């Protein structure tokens, strides 16, 4: 079965199921994966930092809180933190404006926040497909650890 993760959402699964999210533009699809028990979690991160927004109940929306909740759920499935690895995709600059304005560089900021949070948690990033200016749809297969990335007009790739 293919488990779906919506925008600003997260979920977990184990082999033989797969997990997918559609339409990653400036958002980042973060996978936490334990290759021994073949369990994983995916979070569709929309924004870098929950502290910038007050009264938001959706923890999955933000890199800091979303990754923590994804970690909690994948550990509850039987994964071990010391075995976890991450793969990330997305973080595109979807509008063709050349700017140093941080508010308009959401994709870059999301990738930076995801990398920072995973570093704080000592979860190594095994592979990444981030940046550029196109959207991505991703599917992760916990049986093999393959992260399939599809984009319009591009050859599918696996990281």
PDB file of C-alpha atoms in Angstrom:
ATOM      1  CA  UNK A   1       0.000   0.000   0.000  1.00  0.00           C
ATOM      2  CA  UNK A   2       1.144   3.548  -0.693  1.00  0.00           C
ATOM      3  CA  UNK A   3       0.790   5.808   2.366  1.00  0.00           C
ATOM      4  CA  UNK A   4       0.030   9.415   1.430  1.00  0.00           C
ATOM      5  CA  UNK A   5       1.460  12.463   3.204  1.00  0.00           C
ATOM      6  CA  UNK A   6      -0.297  15.758   2.503  1.00  0.00           C
ATOM      7  CA  UNK A   7       1.147  19.256   2.593  1.00  0.00           C
ATOM      8  CA  UNK A   8       2.249  20.180   6.138  1.00  0.00           C
ATOM      9  CA  UNK A   9       1.562  16.573   7.129  1.00  0.00           C
ATOM     10  CA  UNK A  10       3.496  13.507   8.273  1.00  0.00           C
ATOM     11  CA  UNK A  11       3.052   9.771   8.491  1.00  0.00           C
ATOM     12  CA  UNK A  12       5.000   6.559   9.088  1.00  0.00           C
ATOM     13  CA  UNK A  13       5.122   3.141   7.480  1.00  0.00           C
ATOM     14  CA  UNK A  14       7.090  -0.047   7.184  1.00  0.00           C
ATOM     15  CA  UNK A  15       7.940  -2.480   4.438  1.00  0.00           C
ATOM     16  CA  UNK A  16       6.276  -3.623   2.204  1.00  0.00           C
ATOM     17  CA  UNK A  17       4.350  -0.324   2.096  1.00  0.00           C
ATOM     18  CA  UNK A  18       5.726   2.871   0.545  1.00  0.00           C
ATOM     19  CA  UNK A  19       5.160   6.502   1.518  1.00  0.00           C
ATOM     20  CA  UNK A  20       4.670   9.464  -0.817  1.00  0.00           C
ATOM     21  CA  UNK A  21       4.057  13.194  -0.952  1.00  0.00           C
ATOM     22  CA  UNK A  22       3.089  15.287  -3.966  1.00  0.00           C
ATOM     23  CA  UNK A  23       4.019  18.750  -5.083  1.00  0.00           C
ATOM     24  CA  UNK A  24       7.158  19.632  -3.155  1.00  0.00           C
ATOM     25  CA  UNK A  25       7.993  23.132  -4.353  1.00  0.00           C
ATOM     26  CA  UNK A  26       9.703  25.189  -1.673  1.00  0.00           C
ATOM     27  CA  UNK A  27       8.605  22.503   0.814  1.00  0.00           C
ATOM     28  CA  UNK A  28      10.995  19.720   1.839  1.00  0.00           C
ATOM     29  CA  UNK A  29      10.119  16.033   2.069  1.00  0.00           C
ATOM     30  CA  UNK A  30      12.159  14.600   4.941  1.00  0.00           C
ATOM     31  CA  UNK A  31      12.427  10.830   5.395  1.00  0.00           C
ATOM     32  CA  UNK A  32      13.728   9.258   8.605  1.00  0.00           C
ATOM     33  CA  UNK A  33      14.607   5.619   8.011  1.00  0.00           C
ATOM     34  CA  UNK A  34      15.823   2.618   9.999  1.00  0.00           C
ATOM     35  CA  UNK A  35      17.310   0.189   7.455  1.00  0.00           C
ATOM     36  CA  UNK A  36      17.381  -2.755   9.884  1.00  0.00           C
ATOM     37  CA  UNK A  37      13.649  -2.886  10.740  1.00  0.00           C
ATOM     38  CA  UNK A  38      12.682  -1.175   7.440  1.00  0.00           C
ATOM     39  CA  UNK A  39      10.492   1.441   9.143  1.00  0.00           C
ATOM     40  CA  UNK A  40      10.323   5.071   8.075  1.00  0.00           C
ATOM     41  CA  UNK A  41       8.576   8.359   8.594  1.00  0.00           C
ATOM     42  CA  UNK A  42       8.034  11.223   6.170  1.00  0.00           C
ATOM     43  CA  UNK A  43       7.257  14.847   6.954  1.00  0.00           C
ATOM     44  CA  UNK A  44       6.247  17.465   4.350  1.00  0.00           C
ATOM     45  CA  UNK A  45       7.880  20.607   5.794  1.00  0.00           C
ATOM     46  CA  UNK A  46       6.347  23.917   4.634  1.00  0.00           C
ATOM     47  CA  UNK A  47       8.165  26.436   6.820  1.00  0.00           C
ATOM     48  CA  UNK A  48      11.509  26.494   8.639  1.00  0.00           C
ATOM     49  CA  UNK A  49      10.646  27.539  12.185  1.00  0.00           C
ATOM     50  CA  UNK A  50       7.581  27.135  14.401  1.00  0.00           C
ATOM     51  CA  UNK A  51       8.750  29.905  16.735  1.00  0.00           C
ATOM     52  CA  UNK A  52       7.971  32.532  14.080  1.00  0.00           C
ATOM     53  CA  UNK A  53       4.236  31.717  14.192  1.00  0.00           C
ATOM     54  CA  UNK A  54       2.063  31.850  17.290  1.00  0.00           C
ATOM     55  CA  UNK A  55      -0.971  29.656  17.955  1.00  0.00           C
ATOM     56  CA  UNK A  56      -0.229  27.110  15.255  1.00  0.00           C
ATOM     57  CA  UNK A  57      -1.359  23.622  16.199  1.00  0.00           C
ATOM     58  CA  UNK A  58       0.086  21.866  13.124  1.00  0.00           C
ATOM     59  CA  UNK A  59       3.506  20.576  14.186  1.00  0.00           C
ATOM     60  CA  UNK A  60       4.111  18.919  10.783  1.00  0.00           C
ATOM     61  CA  UNK A  61       4.183  22.306   9.029  1.00  0.00           C
ATOM     62  CA  UNK A  62       7.581  23.303  10.464  1.00  0.00           C
ATOM     63  CA  UNK A  63      11.068  21.788  10.170  1.00  0.00           C
ATOM     64  CA  UNK A  64      11.803  21.916  13.902  1.00  0.00           C
ATOM     65  CA  UNK A  65       8.564  20.463  15.281  1.00  0.00           C
ATOM     66  CA  UNK A  66       7.742  18.269  12.266  1.00  0.00           C
ATOM     67  CA  UNK A  67      11.018  16.370  12.348  1.00  0.00           C
ATOM     68  CA  UNK A  68      10.705  15.872  16.122  1.00  0.00           C
ATOM     69  CA  UNK A  69       7.170  14.463  15.770  1.00  0.00           C
ATOM     70  CA  UNK A  70       8.205  12.269  12.827  1.00  0.00           C
ATOM     71  CA  UNK A  71      11.083  10.953  14.951  1.00  0.00           C
ATOM     72  CA  UNK A  72       8.728  10.192  17.840  1.00  0.00           C
ATOM     73  CA  UNK A  73       6.363   8.259  15.572  1.00  0.00           C
ATOM     74  CA  UNK A  74       9.022   6.232  13.743  1.00  0.00           C
ATOM     75  CA  UNK A  75      10.571   5.248  17.092  1.00  0.00           C
ATOM     76  CA  UNK A  76       7.105   4.131  18.242  1.00  0.00           C
ATOM     77  CA  UNK A  77       7.053   1.777  15.214  1.00  0.00           C
ATOM     78  CA  UNK A  78      10.197   0.057  16.492  1.00  0.00           C
ATOM     79  CA  UNK A  79      12.976   2.020  14.799  1.00  0.00           C
ATOM     80  CA  UNK A  80      16.104   2.775  16.860  1.00  0.00           C
ATOM     81  CA  UNK A  81      17.404   6.345  16.906  1.00  0.00           C
ATOM     82  CA  UNK A  82      21.061   5.305  16.602  1.00  0.00           C
ATOM     83  CA  UNK A  83      20.279   3.513  13.305  1.00  0.00           C
ATOM     84  CA  UNK A  84      18.231   6.303  11.730  1.00  0.00           C
ATOM     85  CA  UNK A  85      19.362   7.988   8.545  1.00  0.00           C
ATOM     86  CA  UNK A  86      17.657  10.719   6.527  1.00  0.00           C
ATOM     87  CA  UNK A  87      17.000  11.521   2.889  1.00  0.00           C
ATOM     88  CA  UNK A  88      15.622  14.898   1.836  1.00  0.00           C
ATOM     89  CA  UNK A  89      14.138  16.391  -1.342  1.00  0.00           C
ATOM     90  CA  UNK A  90      12.517  19.677  -2.371  1.00  0.00           C
ATOM     91  CA  UNK A  91      13.359  23.180  -1.238  1.00  0.00           C
ATOM     92  CA  UNK A  92      13.065  24.695  -4.697  1.00  0.00           C
ATOM     93  CA  UNK A  93      13.035  28.398  -5.531  1.00  0.00           C
ATOM     94  CA  UNK A  94       9.711  28.329  -7.357  1.00  0.00           C
ATOM     95  CA  UNK A  95       9.645  31.936  -8.539  1.00  0.00           C
ATOM     96  CA  UNK A  96      12.242  33.276 -10.941  1.00  0.00           C
ATOM     97  CA  UNK A  97      13.171  36.344  -8.970  1.00  0.00           C
ATOM     98  CA  UNK A  98      16.753  36.919  -8.023  1.00  0.00           C
ATOM     99  CA  UNK A  99      16.677  38.199  -4.474  1.00  0.00           C
ATOM    100  CA  UNK A 100      18.524  38.102  -1.209  1.00  0.00           C
ATOM    101  CA  UNK A 101      15.270  38.746   0.662  1.00  0.00           C
ATOM    102  CA  UNK A 102      15.099  35.848   3.123  1.00  0.00           C
ATOM    103  CA  UNK A 103      11.295  35.879   3.179  1.00  0.00           C
ATOM    104  CA  UNK A 104      11.243  35.029  -0.526  1.00  0.00           C
ATOM    105  CA  UNK A 105      13.892  32.301  -0.206  1.00  0.00           C
ATOM    106  CA  UNK A 106      11.588  29.860   1.572  1.00  0.00           C
ATOM    107  CA  UNK A 107      13.041  26.790  -0.175  1.00  0.00           C
ATOM    108  CA  UNK A 108      16.619  27.609   0.853  1.00  0.00           C
ATOM    109  CA  UNK A 109      15.503  28.408   4.392  1.00  0.00           C
ATOM    110  CA  UNK A 110      13.543  25.158   4.639  1.00  0.00           C
ATOM    111  CA  UNK A 111      16.569  23.109   3.522  1.00  0.00           C
ATOM    112  CA  UNK A 112      18.842  24.954   5.986  1.00  0.00           C
ATOM    113  CA  UNK A 113      16.364  24.386   8.843  1.00  0.00           C
ATOM    114  CA  UNK A 114      15.976  20.681   8.001  1.00  0.00           C
ATOM    115  CA  UNK A 115      19.764  20.195   7.867  1.00  0.00           C
ATOM    116  CA  UNK A 116      20.178  22.050  11.170  1.00  0.00           C
ATOM    117  CA  UNK A 117      17.490  20.021  12.978  1.00  0.00           C
ATOM    118  CA  UNK A 118      18.808  16.684  11.684  1.00  0.00           C
ATOM    119  CA  UNK A 119      22.302  17.745  12.779  1.00  0.00           C
ATOM    120  CA  UNK A 120      21.040  18.575  16.273  1.00  0.00           C
ATOM    121  CA  UNK A 121      19.433  15.118  16.446  1.00  0.00           C
ATOM    122  CA  UNK A 122      22.623  13.420  15.113  1.00  0.00           C
ATOM    123  CA  UNK A 123      20.714  11.877  12.201  1.00  0.00           C
ATOM    124  CA  UNK A 124      22.989  11.744   9.138  1.00  0.00           C
ATOM    125  CA  UNK A 125      21.640  12.787   5.738  1.00  0.00           C
ATOM    126  CA  UNK A 126      22.518   9.995   3.306  1.00  0.00           C
ATOM    127  CA  UNK A 127      21.209  11.737   0.187  1.00  0.00           C
ATOM    128  CA  UNK A 128      19.575  14.986  -0.892  1.00  0.00           C
ATOM    129  CA  UNK A 129      17.935  16.375  -4.012  1.00  0.00           C
ATOM    130  CA  UNK A 130      17.212  19.994  -3.132  1.00  0.00           C
ATOM    131  CA  UNK A 131      17.128  23.471  -4.607  1.00  0.00           C
ATOM    132  CA  UNK A 132      16.818  24.373  -8.277  1.00  0.00           C
ATOM    133  CA  UNK A 133      13.504  25.736  -9.596  1.00  0.00           C
ATOM    134  CA  UNK A 134      11.155  22.800 -10.139  1.00  0.00           C
ATOM    135  CA  UNK A 135       8.628  20.900  -8.054  1.00  0.00           C
ATOM    136  CA  UNK A 136       9.024  17.281  -7.075  1.00  0.00           C
ATOM    137  CA  UNK A 137       6.828  14.328  -6.200  1.00  0.00           C
ATOM    138  CA  UNK A 138       8.582  11.716  -4.058  1.00  0.00           C
ATOM    139  CA  UNK A 139       8.046   8.103  -3.017  1.00  0.00           C
ATOM    140  CA  UNK A 140      10.123   6.328  -0.364  1.00  0.00           C
ATOM    141  CA  UNK A 141      10.389   2.531  -0.264  1.00  0.00           C
ATOM    142  CA  UNK A 142      11.447   1.254   3.175  1.00  0.00           C
ATOM    143  CA  UNK A 143      12.116  -2.235   1.796  1.00  0.00           C
ATOM    144  CA  UNK A 144      15.094  -0.930  -0.221  1.00  0.00           C
ATOM    145  CA  UNK A 145      15.725   2.562   1.203  1.00  0.00           C
ATOM    146  CA  UNK A 146      15.147   4.054  -2.260  1.00  0.00           C
ATOM    147  CA  UNK A 147      13.781   7.594  -2.516  1.00  0.00           C
ATOM    148  CA  UNK A 148      12.246   8.052  -5.987  1.00  0.00           C
ATOM    149  CA  UNK A 149      12.015  11.647  -7.193  1.00  0.00           C
ATOM    150  CA  UNK A 150       9.825  12.671 -10.108  1.00  0.00           C
ATOM    151  CA  UNK A 151       9.637  16.105 -11.694  1.00  0.00           C
ATOM    152  CA  UNK A 152       7.852  17.306 -14.826  1.00  0.00           C
ATOM    153  CA  UNK A 153      10.201  17.350 -17.789  1.00  0.00           C
ATOM    154  CA  UNK A 154      12.958  15.473 -15.911  1.00  0.00           C
ATOM    155  CA  UNK A 155      14.030  11.857 -15.827  1.00  0.00           C
ATOM    156  CA  UNK A 156      12.958  10.124 -12.589  1.00  0.00           C
ATOM    157  CA  UNK A 157      15.860   9.673 -10.212  1.00  0.00           C
ATOM    158  CA  UNK A 158      16.482   7.589  -7.132  1.00  0.00           C
ATOM    159  CA  UNK A 159      18.603   8.762  -4.247  1.00  0.00           C
TER     160      UNK A 159
END
